[in-house]
Tab-separated table of C-alpha atoms and ligand atoms in Angstrom:
chain	number	residue	atom	x	y	z
A	1	UNK	CA	17.068	-6.334	-16.576
A	2	UNK	CA	16.131	-2.879	-15.266
A	3	UNK	CA	14.604	-0.467	-17.789
A	4	UNK	CA	13.513	3.123	-17.304
A	5	UNK	CA	10.340	3.592	-19.374
A	6	UNK	CA	8.230	6.571	-20.294
A	7	UNK	CA	4.621	6.646	-21.539
A	8	UNK	CA	3.656	9.107	-24.295
A	9	UNK	CA	2.283	11.611	-21.764
A	10	UNK	CA	5.554	11.630	-19.789
A	11	UNK	CA	4.507	9.184	-17.026
A	12	UNK	CA	7.699	7.355	-16.034
A	13	UNK	CA	8.230	3.955	-14.494
A	14	UNK	CA	10.932	1.388	-13.847
A	15	UNK	CA	10.464	-2.084	-15.273
A	16	UNK	CA	12.251	-5.093	-13.788
A	17	UNK	CA	12.565	-8.510	-15.366
A	18	UNK	CA	14.577	-11.322	-13.787
A	19	UNK	CA	14.268	-15.089	-13.926
A	20	UNK	CA	11.959	-15.228	-10.867
A	21	UNK	CA	9.579	-12.297	-11.450
A	22	UNK	CA	8.653	-9.081	-13.229
A	23	UNK	CA	7.597	-5.745	-11.758
A	24	UNK	CA	6.781	-2.148	-12.672
A	25	UNK	CA	7.185	0.845	-10.372
A	26	UNK	CA	6.019	4.370	-11.214
A	27	UNK	CA	8.285	7.241	-10.173
A	28	UNK	CA	5.159	9.066	-9.057
A	29	UNK	CA	4.534	7.718	-5.585
A	30	UNK	CA	7.268	5.038	-5.944
A	31	UNK	CA	4.122	3.125	-6.786
A	32	UNK	CA	4.573	-0.578	-7.511
A	33	UNK	CA	1.727	-1.344	-9.903
A	34	UNK	CA	2.697	-4.740	-11.273
A	35	UNK	CA	4.344	-7.827	-9.783
A	36	UNK	CA	4.141	-11.295	-11.243
A	37	UNK	CA	6.167	-14.414	-10.516
A	38	UNK	CA	7.439	-16.327	-13.534
A	39	UNK	CA	4.706	-18.548	-14.992
A	40	UNK	CA	2.024	-17.305	-12.545
A	41	UNK	CA	-0.818	-14.776	-12.558
A	42	UNK	CA	-0.178	-11.241	-11.266
A	43	UNK	CA	-0.356	-10.925	-7.472
A	44	UNK	CA	-1.352	-7.263	-7.524
A	45	UNK	CA	-4.668	-5.931	-8.743
A	46	UNK	CA	-4.632	-2.939	-11.072
A	47	UNK	CA	-7.833	-1.208	-12.137
A	48	UNK	CA	-8.534	-1.518	-15.845
A	49	UNK	CA	-9.578	2.122	-15.770
A	50	UNK	CA	-6.732	3.484	-13.647
A	51	UNK	CA	-5.279	6.704	-15.006
A	52	UNK	CA	-1.579	6.983	-15.311
A	53	UNK	CA	-1.874	10.668	-14.763
A	54	UNK	CA	0.452	13.002	-12.924
A	55	UNK	CA	-1.065	14.198	-9.651
A	56	UNK	CA	-3.549	11.279	-9.381
A	57	UNK	CA	-2.817	8.094	-7.447
A	58	UNK	CA	-2.870	4.898	-9.490
A	59	UNK	CA	-5.848	2.703	-8.503
A	60	UNK	CA	-4.201	-0.605	-7.697
A	61	UNK	CA	-0.769	-2.017	-6.907
A	62	UNK	CA	0.764	-0.652	-3.715
A	63	UNK	CA	0.000	3.030	-3.064
A	64	UNK	CA	2.069	4.382	-0.167
A	65	UNK	CA	-0.089	6.168	2.397
A	66	UNK	CA	2.235	8.563	4.235
A	67	UNK	CA	2.658	10.619	6.482
A	68	UNK	CA	-0.908	9.902	7.474
A	69	UNK	CA	-3.296	7.062	6.858
A	70	UNK	CA	-6.932	7.903	6.033
A	71	UNK	CA	-8.362	11.357	6.604
A	72	UNK	CA	-6.411	14.202	8.103
A	73	UNK	CA	-8.082	16.293	10.818
A	74	UNK	CA	-7.601	19.161	8.395
A	75	UNK	CA	-10.119	18.142	5.746
A	76	UNK	CA	-8.470	20.351	3.127
A	77	UNK	CA	-5.517	17.912	3.090
A	78	UNK	CA	-5.539	14.816	0.872
A	79	UNK	CA	-6.713	11.418	2.106
A	80	UNK	CA	-3.771	9.039	2.797
A	81	UNK	CA	-1.154	11.824	2.757
A	82	UNK	CA	0.897	13.080	-0.147
A	83	UNK	CA	3.657	10.502	-0.753
A	84	UNK	CA	1.585	8.557	-3.294
A	85	UNK	CA	1.323	11.511	-5.674
A	86	UNK	CA	4.790	13.048	-5.259
A	87	UNK	CA	7.571	12.463	-7.744
A	88	UNK	CA	10.196	10.262	-6.104
A	89	UNK	CA	13.848	9.952	-7.020
A	90	UNK	CA	14.938	6.585	-8.400
A	91	UNK	CA	18.175	6.044	-6.471
A	92	UNK	CA	19.140	2.883	-8.312
A	93	UNK	CA	18.704	-0.796	-8.967
A	94	UNK	CA	20.866	-3.698	-7.918
A	95	UNK	CA	20.726	-7.003	-9.782
A	96	UNK	CA	21.826	-9.105	-6.822
A	97	UNK	CA	21.607	-12.397	-8.707
A	98	UNK	CA	19.653	-13.829	-11.661
A	99	UNK	CA	16.511	-14.132	-9.497
A	100	UNK	CA	16.741	-11.010	-7.305
A	101	UNK	CA	16.563	-7.310	-8.125
A	102	UNK	CA	16.487	-4.523	-5.543
A	103	UNK	CA	15.162	-1.052	-6.392
A	104	UNK	CA	15.524	1.990	-4.148
A	105	UNK	CA	13.462	5.189	-4.289
A	106	UNK	CA	13.698	8.337	-2.183
A	107	UNK	CA	11.529	11.305	-1.246
A	108	UNK	CA	12.587	14.261	0.915
A	109	UNK	CA	10.912	17.431	2.073
A	110	UNK	CA	10.800	20.252	-0.438
A	111	UNK	CA	8.852	23.469	-0.937
A	112	UNK	CA	5.731	21.469	-1.949
A	113	UNK	CA	5.717	19.015	0.982
A	114	UNK	CA	6.439	21.706	3.543
A	115	UNK	CA	3.208	23.480	2.614
A	116	UNK	CA	1.254	20.306	3.447
A	117	UNK	CA	3.323	18.911	6.330
A	118	UNK	CA	5.754	21.154	8.221
A	119	UNK	CA	8.590	18.701	8.864
A	120	UNK	CA	11.894	17.654	7.355
A	121	UNK	CA	12.108	13.985	6.524
A	122	UNK	CA	13.805	11.347	4.431
A	123	UNK	CA	11.575	8.587	3.095
A	124	UNK	CA	13.134	5.589	1.331
A	125	UNK	CA	11.412	2.646	-0.295
A	126	UNK	CA	13.346	-0.536	-1.013
A	127	UNK	CA	11.574	-3.113	-3.186
A	128	UNK	CA	13.060	-6.578	-3.580
A	129	UNK	CA	11.678	-8.357	-6.624
A	130	UNK	CA	12.297	-12.081	-6.514
A	131	UNK	CA	10.216	-15.212	-5.943
A	132	UNK	CA	8.960	-13.185	-2.968
A	133	UNK	CA	8.091	-9.503	-2.971
A	134	UNK	CA	9.622	-7.461	-0.161
A	135	UNK	CA	8.764	-3.817	0.544
A	136	UNK	CA	10.538	-1.714	3.156
A	137	UNK	CA	9.422	1.864	3.737
A	138	UNK	CA	11.953	3.660	5.914
A	139	UNK	CA	11.133	7.009	7.530
A	140	UNK	CA	13.954	9.113	8.996
A	141	UNK	CA	13.188	12.211	11.009
A	142	UNK	CA	15.730	14.763	9.711
A	143	UNK	CA	14.007	17.608	11.574
A	144	UNK	CA	14.969	19.057	14.956
A	145	UNK	CA	11.507	18.323	16.378
A	146	UNK	CA	9.525	15.097	16.807
A	147	UNK	CA	6.765	14.124	14.411
A	148	UNK	CA	4.001	11.539	14.364
A	149	UNK	CA	3.241	9.391	11.344
A	150	UNK	CA	0.570	6.922	10.419
A	151	UNK	CA	1.048	5.013	7.181
A	152	UNK	CA	0.268	1.984	5.053
A	153	UNK	CA	1.528	-0.155	2.221
A	154	UNK	CA	-1.968	-0.111	0.726
A	155	UNK	CA	-1.667	-3.369	-1.223
A	156	UNK	CA	-4.418	-4.300	-3.697
A	157	UNK	CA	-4.437	-8.065	-4.241
A	158	UNK	CA	-5.951	-9.704	-7.285
A	159	UNK	CA	-8.481	-12.439	-6.377
A	160	UNK	CA	-10.531	-14.958	-8.358
A	161	UNK	CA	-13.788	-13.545	-6.946
A	162	UNK	CA	-14.377	-11.679	-3.685
A	163	UNK	CA	-17.077	-14.221	-2.678
A	164	UNK	CA	-14.396	-16.956	-2.692
A	165	UNK	CA	-11.916	-15.087	-0.487
A	166	UNK	CA	-10.976	-16.012	3.083
A	167	UNK	CA	-8.433	-14.010	5.067
A	168	UNK	CA	-6.825	-16.067	7.802
A	169	UNK	CA	-4.586	-15.059	10.694
A	170	UNK	CA	-6.745	-12.325	12.256
A	171	UNK	CA	-8.978	-14.541	14.399
A	172	UNK	CA	-9.555	-13.012	17.892
A	173	UNK	CA	-7.918	-9.730	16.881
A	174	UNK	CA	-9.651	-6.491	17.879
A	175	UNK	CA	-10.566	-4.147	15.080
A	176	UNK	CA	-11.990	-0.719	14.533
A	177	UNK	CA	-14.842	-0.874	12.057
A	178	UNK	CA	-14.331	2.248	9.940
A	179	UNK	CA	-17.951	2.036	8.719
A	180	UNK	CA	-19.482	2.320	12.212
A	181	UNK	CA	-16.462	3.564	14.260
A	182	UNK	CA	-17.135	0.742	16.739
A	183	UNK	CA	-14.521	-1.548	18.246
A	184	UNK	CA	-15.176	-5.202	17.444
A	185	UNK	CA	-13.482	-8.586	17.803
A	186	UNK	CA	-12.811	-10.839	14.821
A	187	UNK	CA	-14.243	-14.333	15.060
A	188	UNK	CA	-12.723	-16.825	12.609
A	189	UNK	CA	-11.638	-16.028	9.053
A	190	UNK	CA	-12.775	-12.915	7.218
A	191	UNK	CA	-15.171	-13.443	4.329
A	192	UNK	CA	-16.958	-10.813	2.248
A	193	UNK	CA	-20.702	-10.251	1.828
A	194	UNK	CA	-20.776	-6.446	1.982
A	195	UNK	CA	-18.444	-3.474	2.232
A	196	UNK	CA	-15.591	-4.108	4.669
A	197	UNK	CA	-13.330	-1.342	5.974
A	198	UNK	CA	-11.529	-2.371	9.157
A	199	UNK	CA	-8.353	-1.555	11.039
A	200	UNK	CA	-7.114	-4.643	12.873
A	201	UNK	CA	-4.854	-4.057	15.865
A	202	UNK	CA	-2.289	-6.179	17.810
A	203	UNK	CA	-1.478	-8.148	14.669
A	204	UNK	CA	1.736	-10.130	14.913
A	205	UNK	CA	1.652	-13.326	12.845
A	206	UNK	CA	1.369	-14.181	9.190
A	207	UNK	CA	-1.803	-13.349	7.264
A	208	UNK	CA	-3.021	-15.719	4.587
A	209	UNK	CA	-5.148	-14.602	1.665
A	210	UNK	CA	-6.883	-17.667	0.343
A	211	UNK	CA	-9.113	-17.866	-2.715
A	212	UNK	CA	-9.953	-20.360	-5.441
A	213	UNK	CA	-6.769	-19.765	-7.411
A	214	UNK	CA	-4.081	-19.699	-4.699
A	215	UNK	CA	-2.860	-18.735	-1.228
A	216	UNK	CA	-0.774	-15.606	-0.646
A	217	UNK	CA	1.210	-15.155	2.590
A	218	UNK	CA	1.809	-11.705	4.054
A	219	UNK	CA	4.309	-11.087	6.847
A	220	UNK	CA	4.591	-7.555	8.156
A	221	UNK	CA	7.323	-5.941	10.232
A	222	UNK	CA	7.437	-2.641	12.130
A	223	UNK	CA	3.667	-2.876	12.191
A	224	UNK	CA	0.922	-4.168	14.448
A	225	UNK	CA	-2.054	-2.903	12.444
A	226	UNK	CA	-3.580	-4.235	9.259
A	227	UNK	CA	-6.339	-2.637	7.217
A	228	UNK	CA	-8.749	-4.875	5.324
A	229	UNK	CA	-10.862	-3.159	2.703
A	230	UNK	CA	-13.284	-4.027	-0.051
A	231	UNK	CA	-15.644	-1.268	-1.237
A	232	UNK	CA	-18.414	-3.639	-2.432
A	233	UNK	CA	-21.019	-2.369	-4.924
A	234	UNK	CA	-22.306	1.014	-3.722
A	235	UNK	CA	-18.953	2.506	-2.790
A	236	UNK	CA	-17.316	1.249	-5.986
A	237	UNK	CA	-19.840	3.279	-7.963
A	238	UNK	CA	-18.680	6.401	-6.111
A	239	UNK	CA	-14.941	5.677	-6.420
A	240	UNK	CA	-12.571	7.126	-8.965
A	241	UNK	CA	-10.935	4.857	-11.548
A	242	UNK	CA	-12.961	1.722	-10.783
A	243	UNK	CA	-15.366	-0.089	-13.085
A	244	UNK	CA	-18.726	-0.981	-11.441
A	245	UNK	CA	-17.767	-4.641	-10.959
A	246	UNK	CA	-14.122	-3.925	-10.005
A	247	UNK	CA	-14.715	-4.808	-6.333
A	248	UNK	CA	-15.253	-8.464	-7.326
A	249	UNK	CA	-11.641	-9.066	-8.339
A	250	UNK	CA	-9.728	-7.201	-5.605
A	251	UNK	CA	-9.160	-6.985	-1.891
A	252	UNK	CA	-6.828	-4.682	0.019
A	253	UNK	CA	-4.772	-6.026	2.898
A	254	UNK	CA	-2.722	-3.081	4.050
A	255	UNK	CA	0.417	-3.375	6.171
A	256	UNK	CA	-0.002	-0.359	8.390
A	257	UNK	CA	0.826	1.851	11.318
A	258	UNK	CA	-2.715	3.169	11.691
A	259	UNK	CA	-4.762	4.648	14.542
A	260	UNK	CA	-3.330	3.305	17.874
A	261	UNK	CA	-0.311	1.995	15.948
A	262	UNK	CA	0.808	5.467	14.715
A	263	UNK	CA	4.474	6.158	15.531
A	264	UNK	CA	6.272	9.167	16.977
A	265	UNK	CA	9.811	9.700	15.705
A	266	UNK	CA	12.226	11.947	17.570
A	267	UNK	CA	14.913	13.857	15.625
A	268	UNK	CA	17.228	11.365	13.830
A	269	UNK	CA	14.961	8.429	14.689
A	270	UNK	CA	14.164	5.851	12.020
A	271	UNK	CA	11.175	3.583	11.560
A	272	UNK	CA	10.853	0.843	8.935
A	273	UNK	CA	7.474	-0.524	7.889
A	274	UNK	CA	7.932	-3.762	5.971
A	275	UNK	CA	5.997	-6.502	4.224
A	276	UNK	CA	7.047	-9.777	2.661
A	277	UNK	CA	4.476	-11.123	0.207
A	278	UNK	CA	4.875	-14.694	-0.915
B	1	BG6	C1	-8.630	2.331	2.477
B	1	BG6	C2	-9.591	2.991	3.428
B	1	BG6	O1	-7.401	2.186	3.107
B	1	BG6	O2	-8.464	3.146	1.324
B	1	BG6	C3	-10.916	3.243	2.721
B	1	BG6	O3	-9.740	2.170	4.562
B	1	BG6	C4	-10.674	4.043	1.438
B	1	BG6	O4	-11.804	3.928	3.582
B	1	BG6	C5	-9.643	3.311	0.587
B	1	BG6	O5	-11.886	4.204	0.741
B	1	BG6	C6	-9.325	3.990	-0.747
B	1	BG6	O6	-8.899	5.293	-0.558
B	1	BG6	P1	-8.519	6.198	-1.801
B	1	BG6	O7	-8.142	7.545	-1.223
B	1	BG6	O8	-7.351	5.551	-2.495
B	1	BG6	O9	-9.721	6.258	-2.701
């Protein structure tokens, strides 16, 4: 079942229920903020204090960072681009079978986006809600000049406790440590004892998020960079829409085209950034 819902303050989202899973996607940002498989605990983390407020990104779920990841050289522009706070068009939903629903959302340049980023584009997000979650973010350059994008499916995963988390699949991968701006090499699994903010490069295989309650498998496509982030205590206190202990129950593993993995699209060129989460 696909239902278009509206909160009292006008915040709109699409709710999906099928026999394999349930999901909720806000029209603002085409922001998936809930996904749960039947009989299981939610895969995505959502801040208990997240505002569902127009113009503010939801803290949790899968914010879409686009057309840039992180800071822009022009510091007056928003971190992680503008796609996550724009109102997207819900193109439609397809109930493929009893266990599979596909939703499509679209964003194109308009008078607001052109003030922030001077290009014409078509951005489409396809979300397949089934016993796996599949996200495909397709960028088409509809301009007559090339543009460069960096981007991320900035997925917040719900974990039993951050001290019990191991991220596997990034052993021997180089990474940029965004806390020191040094290039490092990963040795073994990633575990968490302090703030972690890293951009892994040359990533090709599956990533496994393991904690006490389960293992989650992440397979990216159109991407060779992965961002791993947990704000730990001090940064959480400075963050919007996060309770002081919120860092304990979340970790972000972001399917990205970031830093050296940014992409240049010529006119009419298409790039699809994808993730399958199982
Ligand atoms: C991560 C970055 O992707 O996003 C972090 O690596 C950043 O540095 C985090 O703090 C959250 O960003 P925001 O803009 O959603 O608060």
